Each structure stands twice: as C-alpha cells, then as structure tokens.
Short mmCIF file of C-alpha atoms and ligand atoms in Angstrom, two decimals:
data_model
loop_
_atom_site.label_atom_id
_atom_site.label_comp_id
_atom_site.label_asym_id
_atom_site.label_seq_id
_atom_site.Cartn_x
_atom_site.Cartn_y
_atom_site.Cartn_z
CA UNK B 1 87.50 90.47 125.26
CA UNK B 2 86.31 90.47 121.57
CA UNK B 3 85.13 88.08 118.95
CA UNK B 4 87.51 88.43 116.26
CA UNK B 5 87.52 86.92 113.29
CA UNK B 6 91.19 86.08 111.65
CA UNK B 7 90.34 85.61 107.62
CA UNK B 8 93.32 83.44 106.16
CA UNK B 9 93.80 83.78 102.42
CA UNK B 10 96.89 82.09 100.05
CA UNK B 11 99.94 83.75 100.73
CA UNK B 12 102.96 82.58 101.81
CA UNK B 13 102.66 84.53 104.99
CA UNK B 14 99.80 82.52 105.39
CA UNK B 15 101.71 80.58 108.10
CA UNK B 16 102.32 83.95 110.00
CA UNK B 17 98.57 84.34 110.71
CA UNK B 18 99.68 81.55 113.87
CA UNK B 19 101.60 84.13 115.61
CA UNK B 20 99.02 86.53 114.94
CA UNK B 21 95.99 84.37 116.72
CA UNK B 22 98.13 83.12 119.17
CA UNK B 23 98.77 86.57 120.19
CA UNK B 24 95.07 87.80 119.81
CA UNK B 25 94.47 85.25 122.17
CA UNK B 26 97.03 85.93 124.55
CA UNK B 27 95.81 89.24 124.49
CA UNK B 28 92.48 87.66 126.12
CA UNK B 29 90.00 88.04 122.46
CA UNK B 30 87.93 84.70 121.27
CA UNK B 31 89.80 84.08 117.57
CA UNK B 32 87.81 82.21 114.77
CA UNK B 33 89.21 81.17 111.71
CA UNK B 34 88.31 81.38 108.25
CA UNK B 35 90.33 80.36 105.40
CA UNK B 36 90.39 80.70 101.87
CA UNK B 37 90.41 77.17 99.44
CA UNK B 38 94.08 78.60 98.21
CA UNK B 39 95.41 78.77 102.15
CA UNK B 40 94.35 75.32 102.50
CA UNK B 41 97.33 74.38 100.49
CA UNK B 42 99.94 75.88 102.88
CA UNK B 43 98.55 75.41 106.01
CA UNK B 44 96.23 72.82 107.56
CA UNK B 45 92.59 73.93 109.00
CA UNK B 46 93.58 71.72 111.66
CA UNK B 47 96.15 73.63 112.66
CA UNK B 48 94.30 76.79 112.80
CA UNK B 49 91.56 74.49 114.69
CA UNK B 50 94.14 73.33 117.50
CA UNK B 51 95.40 76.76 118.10
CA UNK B 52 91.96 78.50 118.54
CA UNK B 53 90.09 75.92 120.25
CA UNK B 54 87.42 76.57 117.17
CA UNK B 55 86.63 74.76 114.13
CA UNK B 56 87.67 76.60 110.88
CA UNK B 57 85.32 77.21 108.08
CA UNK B 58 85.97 77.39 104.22
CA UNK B 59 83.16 77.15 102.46
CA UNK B 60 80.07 79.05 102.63
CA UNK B 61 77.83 75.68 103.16
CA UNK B 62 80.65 74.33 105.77
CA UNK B 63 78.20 74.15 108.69
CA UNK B 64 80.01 73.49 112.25
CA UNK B 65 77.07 73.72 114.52
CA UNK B 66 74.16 71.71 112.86
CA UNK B 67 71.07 74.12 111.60
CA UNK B 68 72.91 77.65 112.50
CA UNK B 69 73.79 79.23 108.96
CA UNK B 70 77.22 79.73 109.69
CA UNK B 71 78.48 83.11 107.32
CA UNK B 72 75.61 85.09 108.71
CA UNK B 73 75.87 83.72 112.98
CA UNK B 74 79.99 84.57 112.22
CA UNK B 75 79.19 87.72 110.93
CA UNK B 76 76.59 89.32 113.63
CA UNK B 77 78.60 87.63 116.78
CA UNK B 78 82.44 89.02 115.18
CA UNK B 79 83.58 92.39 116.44
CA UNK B 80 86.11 92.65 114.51
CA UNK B 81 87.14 91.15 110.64
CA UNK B 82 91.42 90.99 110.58
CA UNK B 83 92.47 89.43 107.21
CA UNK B 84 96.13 88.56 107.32
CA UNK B 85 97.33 87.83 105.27
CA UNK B 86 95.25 88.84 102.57
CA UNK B 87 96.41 88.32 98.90
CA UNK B 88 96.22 90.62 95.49
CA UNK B 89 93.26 88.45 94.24
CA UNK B 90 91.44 87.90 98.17
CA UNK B 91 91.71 92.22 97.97
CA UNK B 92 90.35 92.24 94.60
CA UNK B 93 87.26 89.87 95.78
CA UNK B 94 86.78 92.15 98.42
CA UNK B 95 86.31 95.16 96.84
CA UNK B 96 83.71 93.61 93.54
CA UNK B 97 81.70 92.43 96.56
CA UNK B 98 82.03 88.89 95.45
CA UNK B 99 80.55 86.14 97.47
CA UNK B 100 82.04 83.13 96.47
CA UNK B 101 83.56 81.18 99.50
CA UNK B 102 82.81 82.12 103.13
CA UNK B 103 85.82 84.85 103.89
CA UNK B 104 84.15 87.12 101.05
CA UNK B 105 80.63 86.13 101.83
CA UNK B 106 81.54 86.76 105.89
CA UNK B 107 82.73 90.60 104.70
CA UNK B 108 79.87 91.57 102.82
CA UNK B 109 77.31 90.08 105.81
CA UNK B 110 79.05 91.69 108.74
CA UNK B 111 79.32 95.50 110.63
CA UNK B 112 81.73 94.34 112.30
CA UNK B 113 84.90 96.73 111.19
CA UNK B 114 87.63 95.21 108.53
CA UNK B 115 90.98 95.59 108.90
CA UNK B 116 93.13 94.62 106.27
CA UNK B 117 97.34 93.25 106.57
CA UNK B 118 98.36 92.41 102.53
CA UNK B 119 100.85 89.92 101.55
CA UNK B 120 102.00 89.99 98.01
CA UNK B 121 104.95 90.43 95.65
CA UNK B 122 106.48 93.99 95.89
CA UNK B 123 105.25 94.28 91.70
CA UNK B 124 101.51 92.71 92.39
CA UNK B 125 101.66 95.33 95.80
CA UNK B 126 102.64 98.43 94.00
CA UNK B 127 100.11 97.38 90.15
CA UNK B 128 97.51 99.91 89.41
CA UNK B 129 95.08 97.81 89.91
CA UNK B 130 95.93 96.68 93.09
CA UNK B 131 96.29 100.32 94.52
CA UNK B 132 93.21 100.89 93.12
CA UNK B 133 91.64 98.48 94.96
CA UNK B 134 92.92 99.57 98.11
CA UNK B 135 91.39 103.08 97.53
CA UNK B 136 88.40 101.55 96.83
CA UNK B 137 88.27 99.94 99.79
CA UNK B 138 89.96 102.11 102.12
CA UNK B 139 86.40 105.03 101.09
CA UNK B 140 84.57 102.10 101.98
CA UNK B 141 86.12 102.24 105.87
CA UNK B 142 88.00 99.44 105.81
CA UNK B 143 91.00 99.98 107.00
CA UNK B 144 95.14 98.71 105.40
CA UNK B 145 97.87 97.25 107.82
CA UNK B 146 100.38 98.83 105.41
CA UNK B 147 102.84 96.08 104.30
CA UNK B 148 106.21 96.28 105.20
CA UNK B 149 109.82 96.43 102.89
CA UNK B 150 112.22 92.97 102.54
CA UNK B 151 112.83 90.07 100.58
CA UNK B 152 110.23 88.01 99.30
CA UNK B 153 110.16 84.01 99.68
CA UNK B 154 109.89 84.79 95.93
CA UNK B 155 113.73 86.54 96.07
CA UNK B 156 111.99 89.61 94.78
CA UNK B 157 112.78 92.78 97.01
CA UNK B 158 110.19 95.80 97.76
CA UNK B 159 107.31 96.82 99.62
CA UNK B 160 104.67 93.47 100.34
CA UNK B 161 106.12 91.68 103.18
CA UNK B 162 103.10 91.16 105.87
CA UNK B 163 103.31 93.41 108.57
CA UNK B 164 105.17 92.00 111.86
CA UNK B 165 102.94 90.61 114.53
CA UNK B 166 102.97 93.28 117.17
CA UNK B 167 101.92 95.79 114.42
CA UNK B 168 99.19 93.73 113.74
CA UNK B 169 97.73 92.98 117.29
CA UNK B 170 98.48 96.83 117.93
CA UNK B 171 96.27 97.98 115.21
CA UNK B 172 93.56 95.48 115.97
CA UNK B 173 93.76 96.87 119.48
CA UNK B 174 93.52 100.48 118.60
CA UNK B 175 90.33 99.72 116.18
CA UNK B 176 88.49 97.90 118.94
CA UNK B 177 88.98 100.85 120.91
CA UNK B 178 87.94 102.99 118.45
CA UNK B 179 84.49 101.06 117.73
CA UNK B 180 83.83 102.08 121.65
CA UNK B 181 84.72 105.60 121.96
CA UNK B 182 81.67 106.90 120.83
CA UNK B 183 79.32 104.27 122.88
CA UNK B 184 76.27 106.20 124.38
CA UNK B 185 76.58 109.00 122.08
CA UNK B 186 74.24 110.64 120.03
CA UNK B 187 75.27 112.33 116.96
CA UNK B 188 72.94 114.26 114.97
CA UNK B 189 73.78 115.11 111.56
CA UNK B 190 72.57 116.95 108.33
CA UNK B 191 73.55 115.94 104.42
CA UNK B 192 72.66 117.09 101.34
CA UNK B 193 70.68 119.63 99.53
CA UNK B 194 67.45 121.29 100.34
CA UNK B 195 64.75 121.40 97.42
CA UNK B 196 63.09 125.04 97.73
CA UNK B 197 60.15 124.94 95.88
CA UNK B 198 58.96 127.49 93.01
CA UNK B 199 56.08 125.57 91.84
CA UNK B 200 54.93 122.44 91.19
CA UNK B 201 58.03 121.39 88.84
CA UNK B 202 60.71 123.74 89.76
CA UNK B 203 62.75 124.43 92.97
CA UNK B 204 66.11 126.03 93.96
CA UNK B 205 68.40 123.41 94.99
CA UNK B 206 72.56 122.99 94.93
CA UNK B 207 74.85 120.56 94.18
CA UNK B 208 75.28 118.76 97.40
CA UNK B 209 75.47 115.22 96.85
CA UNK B 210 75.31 114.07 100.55
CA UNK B 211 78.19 111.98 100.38
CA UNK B 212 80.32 114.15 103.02
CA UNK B 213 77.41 114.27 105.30
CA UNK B 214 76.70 110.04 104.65
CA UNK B 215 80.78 109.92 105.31
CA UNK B 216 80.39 111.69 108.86
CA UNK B 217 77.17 109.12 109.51
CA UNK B 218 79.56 105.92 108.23
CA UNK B 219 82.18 107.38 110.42
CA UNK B 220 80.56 108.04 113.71
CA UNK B 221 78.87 104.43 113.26
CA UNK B 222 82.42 102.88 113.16
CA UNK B 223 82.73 104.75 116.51
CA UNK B 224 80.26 103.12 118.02
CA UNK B 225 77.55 106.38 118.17
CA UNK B 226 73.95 106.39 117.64
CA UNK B 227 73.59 108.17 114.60
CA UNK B 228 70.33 110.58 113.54
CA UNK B 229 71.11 111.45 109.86
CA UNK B 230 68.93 114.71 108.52
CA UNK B 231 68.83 114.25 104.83
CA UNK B 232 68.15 116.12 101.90
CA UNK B 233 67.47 114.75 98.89
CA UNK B 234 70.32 112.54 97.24
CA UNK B 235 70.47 109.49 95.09
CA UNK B 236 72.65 107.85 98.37
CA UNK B 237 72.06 104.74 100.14
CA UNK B 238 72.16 105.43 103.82
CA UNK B 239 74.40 103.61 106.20
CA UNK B 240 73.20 100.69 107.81
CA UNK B 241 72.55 101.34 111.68
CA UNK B 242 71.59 105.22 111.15
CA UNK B 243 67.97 106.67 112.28
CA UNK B 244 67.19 108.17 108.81
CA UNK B 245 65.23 111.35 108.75
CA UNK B 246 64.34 112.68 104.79
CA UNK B 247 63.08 116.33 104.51
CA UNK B 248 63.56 118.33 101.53
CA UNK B 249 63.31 122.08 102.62
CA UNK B 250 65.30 124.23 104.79
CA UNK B 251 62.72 124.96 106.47
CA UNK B 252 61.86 120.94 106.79
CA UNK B 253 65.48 120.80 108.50
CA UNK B 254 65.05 123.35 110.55
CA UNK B 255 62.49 121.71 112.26
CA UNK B 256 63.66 118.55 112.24
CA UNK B 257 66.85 119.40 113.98
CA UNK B 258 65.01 121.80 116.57
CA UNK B 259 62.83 118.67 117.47
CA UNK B 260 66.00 116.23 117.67
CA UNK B 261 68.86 118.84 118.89
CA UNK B 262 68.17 118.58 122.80
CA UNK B 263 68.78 114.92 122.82
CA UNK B 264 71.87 115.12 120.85
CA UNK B 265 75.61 114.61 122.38
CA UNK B 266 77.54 115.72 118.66
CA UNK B 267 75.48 118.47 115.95
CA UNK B 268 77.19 118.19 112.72
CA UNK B 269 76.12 120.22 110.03
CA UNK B 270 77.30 119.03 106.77
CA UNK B 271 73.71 119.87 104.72
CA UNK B 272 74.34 122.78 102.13
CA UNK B 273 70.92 123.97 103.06
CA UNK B 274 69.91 126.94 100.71
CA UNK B 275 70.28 130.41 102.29
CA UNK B 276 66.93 131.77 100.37
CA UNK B 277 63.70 130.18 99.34
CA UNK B 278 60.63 131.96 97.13
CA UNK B 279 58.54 133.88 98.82
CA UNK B 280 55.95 131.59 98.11
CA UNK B 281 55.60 128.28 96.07
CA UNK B 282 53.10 128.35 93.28
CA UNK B 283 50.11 126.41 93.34
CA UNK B 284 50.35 125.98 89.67
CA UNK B 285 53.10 125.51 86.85
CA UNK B 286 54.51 128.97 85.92
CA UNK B 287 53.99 128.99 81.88
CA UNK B 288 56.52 130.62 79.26
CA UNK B 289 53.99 132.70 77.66
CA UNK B 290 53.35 134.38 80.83
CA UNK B 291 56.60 136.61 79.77
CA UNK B 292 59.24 138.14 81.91
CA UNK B 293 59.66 136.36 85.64
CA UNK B 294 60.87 137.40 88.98
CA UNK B 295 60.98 135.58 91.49
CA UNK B 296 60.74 137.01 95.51
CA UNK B 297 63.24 135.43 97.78
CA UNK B 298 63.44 135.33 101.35
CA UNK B 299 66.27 134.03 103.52
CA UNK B 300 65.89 130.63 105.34
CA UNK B 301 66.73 130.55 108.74
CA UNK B 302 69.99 129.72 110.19
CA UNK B 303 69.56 125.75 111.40
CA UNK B 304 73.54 125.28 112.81
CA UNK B 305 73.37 128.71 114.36
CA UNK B 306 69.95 128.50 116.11
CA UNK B 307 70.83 125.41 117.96
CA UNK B 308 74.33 126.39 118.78
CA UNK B 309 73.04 129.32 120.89
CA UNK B 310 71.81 126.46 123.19
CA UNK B 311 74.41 123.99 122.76
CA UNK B 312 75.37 123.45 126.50
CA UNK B 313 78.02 120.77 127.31
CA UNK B 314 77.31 119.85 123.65
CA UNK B 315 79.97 119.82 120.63
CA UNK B 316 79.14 121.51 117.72
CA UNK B 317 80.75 121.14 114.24
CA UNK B 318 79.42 123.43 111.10
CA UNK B 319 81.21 122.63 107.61
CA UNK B 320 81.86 125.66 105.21
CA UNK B 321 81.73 125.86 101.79
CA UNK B 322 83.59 128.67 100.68
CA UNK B 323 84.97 130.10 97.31
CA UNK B 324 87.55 132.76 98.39
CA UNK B 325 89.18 133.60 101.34
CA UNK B 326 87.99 130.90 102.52
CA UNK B 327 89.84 130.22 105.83
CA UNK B 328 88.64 134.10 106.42
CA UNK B 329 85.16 133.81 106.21
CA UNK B 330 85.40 129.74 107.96
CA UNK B 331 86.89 131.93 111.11
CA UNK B 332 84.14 134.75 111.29
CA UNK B 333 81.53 131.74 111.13
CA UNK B 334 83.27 129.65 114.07
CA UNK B 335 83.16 132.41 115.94
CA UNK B 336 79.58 133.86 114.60
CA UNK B 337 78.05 130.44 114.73
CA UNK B 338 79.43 129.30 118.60
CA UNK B 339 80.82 126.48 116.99
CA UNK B 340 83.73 124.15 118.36
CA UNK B 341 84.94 123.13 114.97
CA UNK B 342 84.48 123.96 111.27
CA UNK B 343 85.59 121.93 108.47
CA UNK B 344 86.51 124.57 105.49
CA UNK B 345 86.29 123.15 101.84
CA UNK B 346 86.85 125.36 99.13
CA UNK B 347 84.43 124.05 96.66
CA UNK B 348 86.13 125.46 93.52
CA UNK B 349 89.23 123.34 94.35
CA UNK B 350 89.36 120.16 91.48
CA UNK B 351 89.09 117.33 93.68
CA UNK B 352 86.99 119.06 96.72
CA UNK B 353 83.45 120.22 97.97
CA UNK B 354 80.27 119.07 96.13
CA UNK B 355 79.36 115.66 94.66
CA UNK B 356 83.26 114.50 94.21
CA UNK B 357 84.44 111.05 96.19
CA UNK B 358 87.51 113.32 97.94
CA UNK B 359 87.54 116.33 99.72
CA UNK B 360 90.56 118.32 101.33
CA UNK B 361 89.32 119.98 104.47
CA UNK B 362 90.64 122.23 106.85
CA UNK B 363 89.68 122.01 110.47
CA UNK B 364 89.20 125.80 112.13
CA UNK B 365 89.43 124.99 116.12
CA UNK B 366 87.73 126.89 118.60
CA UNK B 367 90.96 127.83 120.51
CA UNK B 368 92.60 128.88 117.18
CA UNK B 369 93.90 125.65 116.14
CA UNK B 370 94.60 125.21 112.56
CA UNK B 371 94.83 122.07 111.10
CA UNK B 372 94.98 121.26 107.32
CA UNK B 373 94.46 117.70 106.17
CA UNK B 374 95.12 115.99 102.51
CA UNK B 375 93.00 115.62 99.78
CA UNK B 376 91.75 112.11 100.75
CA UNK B 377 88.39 110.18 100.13
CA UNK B 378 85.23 111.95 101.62
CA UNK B 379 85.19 108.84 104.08
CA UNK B 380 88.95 109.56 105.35
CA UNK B 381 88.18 113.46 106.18
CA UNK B 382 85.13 112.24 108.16
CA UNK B 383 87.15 110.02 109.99
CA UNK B 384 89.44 112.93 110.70
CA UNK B 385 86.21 114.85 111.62
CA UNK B 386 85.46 112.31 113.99
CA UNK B 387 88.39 111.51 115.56
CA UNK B 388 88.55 115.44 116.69
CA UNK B 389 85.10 115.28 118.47
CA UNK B 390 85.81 112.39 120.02
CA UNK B 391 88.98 114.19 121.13
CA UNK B 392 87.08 116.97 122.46
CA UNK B 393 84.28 114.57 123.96
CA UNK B 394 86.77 113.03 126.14
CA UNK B 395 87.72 115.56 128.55
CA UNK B 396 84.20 116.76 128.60
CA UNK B 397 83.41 113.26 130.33
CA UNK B 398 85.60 113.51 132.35
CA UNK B 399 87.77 110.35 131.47
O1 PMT W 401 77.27 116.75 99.75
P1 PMT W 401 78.60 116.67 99.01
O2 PMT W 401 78.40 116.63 97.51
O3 PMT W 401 79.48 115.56 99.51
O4 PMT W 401 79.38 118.06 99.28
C1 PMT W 401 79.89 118.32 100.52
C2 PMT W 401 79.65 119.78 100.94
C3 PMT W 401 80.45 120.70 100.03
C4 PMT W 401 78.16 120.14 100.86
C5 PMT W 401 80.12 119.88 102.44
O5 PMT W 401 81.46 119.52 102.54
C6 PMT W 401 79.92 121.31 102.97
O6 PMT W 401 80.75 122.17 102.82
N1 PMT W 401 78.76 121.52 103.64
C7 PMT W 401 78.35 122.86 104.11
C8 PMT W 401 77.76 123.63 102.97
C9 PMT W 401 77.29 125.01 103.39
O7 PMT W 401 76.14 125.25 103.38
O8 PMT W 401 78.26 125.81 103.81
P2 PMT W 401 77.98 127.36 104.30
O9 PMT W 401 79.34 127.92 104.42
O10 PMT W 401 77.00 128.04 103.41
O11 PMT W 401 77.31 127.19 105.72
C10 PMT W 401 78.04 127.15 106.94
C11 PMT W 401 77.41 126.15 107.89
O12 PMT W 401 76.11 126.59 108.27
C12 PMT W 401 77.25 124.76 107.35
O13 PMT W 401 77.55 123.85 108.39
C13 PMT W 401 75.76 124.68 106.97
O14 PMT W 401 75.24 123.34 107.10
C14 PMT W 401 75.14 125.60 108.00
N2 PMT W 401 73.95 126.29 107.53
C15 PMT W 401 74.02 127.16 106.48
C16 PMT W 401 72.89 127.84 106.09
C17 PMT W 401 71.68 127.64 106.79
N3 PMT W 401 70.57 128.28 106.43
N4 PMT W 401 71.62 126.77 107.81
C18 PMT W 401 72.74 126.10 108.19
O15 PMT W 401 72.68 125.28 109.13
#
C-alpha cells in the first residue's frame, strides 16, 4: 500500500481523476487529494473528499489537522505525486518552480516521484512551449502519461485526450515498483573532472561537467538505492539524498573509491578522471620570464579497473568517452576493464559527451549485447543505465 497523492488541476478531464482514485484505491493505496483553485469550478472538493475518505486541500495555508503545516507533512508522508489531469498552464507552473497554491508548492517540497497524465487541446498539447516544458521536466525525472488521440469536449480533434484509467493506475504501479527495486543497494559512483595540479594556479583538467555522473546519482535515487557520489569539481548541485564525497585529483578518487568500493552493491564510473598528472606540483607560480616550459607527466592510475579486479558478486559499469572507433575501443575496455557494462559516448558527436544536457549512449554488454539508445536528456540515458543494472541485479539475488 502507498500514500499517493492525486494533484487535480482545471481540465475538463478533471472529472476523470474519480475513476482514477477510485481505482488507486481499489488497488489497496491511501489517495489524498489536492486540487487546483481552477478544478474547483468543475468538480466539488467534496466530492473528491467522499471518495477518499480524506479532506482535500487547495491552498497552501488550508490546514486540515490543526498546527501540522500541511504542504510540507503531504509532501514527506506521499510516495508517489500523480497529477491527472494536469493542464498547459498547471505544466508550465511546474516546470518555473512556482509556488503559488498547494499542488505546485506540494511538487517542489516532496521526493516523492512525479508522474505526470496532461489534458489539453490537441493545439495547446502539441505548442512549442508546451513541448518544451515537458522536456524540461521530463530531465528533471518526472515522468509524462503520454496523452492519448480523440475528440475534444472542445470539438477539436488530435493528440490531448487524458490517458484512460487503466493506463494510468498501470503506470503508477510500475513507478512504485520502480522506487523499490533498488532498496538495500549501494551504488557508488564517480562524476566529473579531476583538477591535476601544476602549481599553485594551474592544473590539467577536462571538460566534464558532472552532469552524466549527477544523472546516474538522480537516477539510482529514484530507484530507491543508497547513493555514494565521488565528485570532481563541477559548478552542480548534488541530488538530494546522495552521500557526497568532493576530491579533486585522480589520485584523490582513487582513494576514495578504494576506501568505499568493498561496501558497494553497483560501481559506476562516469568521472573523466585525467589519464596523466605532472610529475610534481610546484610549490610556487611558474613565471613567463622563466622561458621555454616542459612539463613531466606521469600516468594516474586506473580507478574503474583496480576495483573491478575484485568486484565479486558486484556489477560494474565504466562509461567511455571515445572519438573514433568508438564502439572498437568501448569493447577492448569491457573486456580489459572486467566490466559488466559500458556506456560508449562519442564525445565529438553535436548533442553528446561533455557538459551538453543530452547524450546518446550505447550500452556494450558483457555477453556481447549491443544496445544503442537515442539522443535523449543526460537524465533519460541514466535511467536507461539504471534500469540495465537493476536488470542484471535481479537474477544475482536470486528473485
Ligand atoms: O560530465 P559530463 O559533462 O556530463 O560528460 C559526461 C562524460 C562524457 C564525462 C561521460 O559520459 C563519460 O564518458 N565518462 C567517462 C569519461 C572517460 O574518462 O572515459 P575513458 O574512455 O577515458 O575511460 C573509460 C572508463 O575508465 C571510464 O569509466 C572512466 O571513469 C574510467 N577511468 C579512466 C581513467 C582512469 N584513470 N580511471 C578510470 O576509472
């Protein structure tokens, strides 16, 4: 049984959310409403209340048990967040991060996963600004109950009609299961750049933003995991719930994953740590008029393929960033790394690789599988990333 909590906003289809708790309920979840002012005027609170058994809130001061703030006690106790319908302007709210009545307020102060049904005219579905909105949102891990195609109460024809019921309850369902299957896992992973230093000012670094390796944190959170994120440096925000380690070397990494690695269920390397440091740092700044400069380097050790000597019952995943050939050299370092999975990104690709919001991976299986995925937000290929360990997870727990 879950908490969900069924946001109502002004559409049409705002009568159809009924079915929908009904059926959550049916289905044996606790269902508690929240509506928007504009799906006030369609359908009573009251009814909502009757149905559930729970009293409906609007605004963000509405306060149904006496000195409990109710948008933050809503949003720690709800396991899930289903808004359906959910209008153009209700999507729009969501994704500026507005807090101006309790539905948007509720989504910005809960964990709880989002799930998304829309319910619009076919024209308001398919407007830039809408789809942009969606993207937006859809990086952000929430996830779209795509509409479905008919006639509108408007007589307009197209793509915008809610979503039937059982798709609905079905894809609420699958998410709840989904924010379990990684319970009592530990997943260790690196992001970002290291900083090698060449003196006091200067260092060798790369252009790894982190955003792949925060993606793969987000992602394995949404799972359910316990998530150790390695970090180089980056301008990021990590994700809420995630042990946070900073270093800035390789060698830094190295050591931090050495120390964590043996309590780990999941390695995923997605750092682009830096294959060669200087010999040695400076104490001082190097200055121009000291003429001509070179500059020793010595290769950094190998952090994914020191661990995954030792890796046990444990899944491994390396990333590679290639520029040629690049499912060619992703194979020789699955196989030369002992890794289960590598996720190939050709980093000259528009659109792919370093500091961009997409990526279009390729996944290099262990057993030979290939499997090539779209370009899609950085947040969508970690999803895919996760999905396939906790594929390969399952049958090593035996369930
Ligand atoms: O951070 P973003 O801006 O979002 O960019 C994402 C990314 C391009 C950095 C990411 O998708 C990616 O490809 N990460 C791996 C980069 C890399 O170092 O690839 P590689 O082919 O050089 O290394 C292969 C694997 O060995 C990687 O998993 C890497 O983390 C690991 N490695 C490499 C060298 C080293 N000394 N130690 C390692 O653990």
């Amino acid at each position: 049984m879950a908490n969900i909590l069924l946001g109502v906003s002004g559409s049409i289809a705002a009568y159809r959310a009924c079915d929908v708790a009904r059926e959550l309920m049916r289905q044996g979840h606790r269902v508690q409403v929240v509506m928007t002012r504009a799906a006030t005027r369609l359908i009573s609170p009251d009814t909502f209340a009757a149905l559930t058994g729970n009293p409906v809130t609007v605004d963000v001061f509405d306060e149904p048990v006496a000195g409990e703030i109710a948008h933050i006690k809503l949003a720690q106790v709800s396991d899930l967040v289903l808004i359906a319908p959910a209008t153009a302007h209700t999507i729009a709210r969501l994704t500026l991060g507005l807090a101006d009545d309790m539905l948007t307020t509720l989504a910005l102060a809960t964990r709880a996963p989002i799930l998304i049904a829309p319910a619009m005219n076919p024209t308001m579905w398919s407007h830039p600004a809408t789809q942009a909105h969606v993207q937006t949102l859809r990086a952000r891990g929430v996830e779209f109950i795509d509409p479905t195609y008919g006639v509108m109460a408007c007589g307009d024809e197209g793509w915008g009609k809610i979503a039937d019921t059982p798709v609905i309850v079905q894809a609420v369902q699958q998410r709840l299961c989904r924010a379990h299957d990684l319970q009592g896992v530990h997943v260790l992973i690196t992001a970002g750049p290291t900083y090698e230093p060449i003196d006091p000012v200067r260092f060798i670094g790369n252009r790894s933003s982190g955003k792949m390796g925060y993606a793969l944190a987000e992602a394995a959170l949404a799972h359910g995991a316990r998530v150790t994120l390695i970090t180089g440096p980056t301008a990021l925000t990590p994700p809420a719930g995630a042990e946070v380690v900073p270093v800035r070397t390789a060698l830094q990494m190295y050591e931090a994953v050495q120390e964590r690695f043996d309590a780990c269920d999941v390695f995923i390397a997605a750092a682009a740590v830096a294959d060669y440091r200087p010999e040695r740092a400076l104490r001082r700044k190097h200055k121009r008029t000291e003429g001509d400069w070179t500059i020793r380097l010595v290769p950094n050790p190998d952090i994914l393929a020191s661990v995954a000597t030792r890796k046990g019952q444990r899944i491994v995943v390396g990333f590679a960033a290639e520029t040629d050939k690049a499912l060619q050299h992703a194979a020789q370092k699955l196989k030369r790394k002992n890794l289960d999975l590598i996720a190939v990104n050709d980093v000259l690709e528009a659109g792919s690789g370093f500091e961009v919001d997409t990526n279009r991976l390729t996944l290099l299986y262990a057993d030979g599988r290939v499997e090539e995925l779209p370009q899609m937000s950085k947040r969508a290929c970690a999803e895919r990333v996760i999905e396939a360990v906790v594929e390969r997870l399952t049958p090593a727990r035996g369930e």
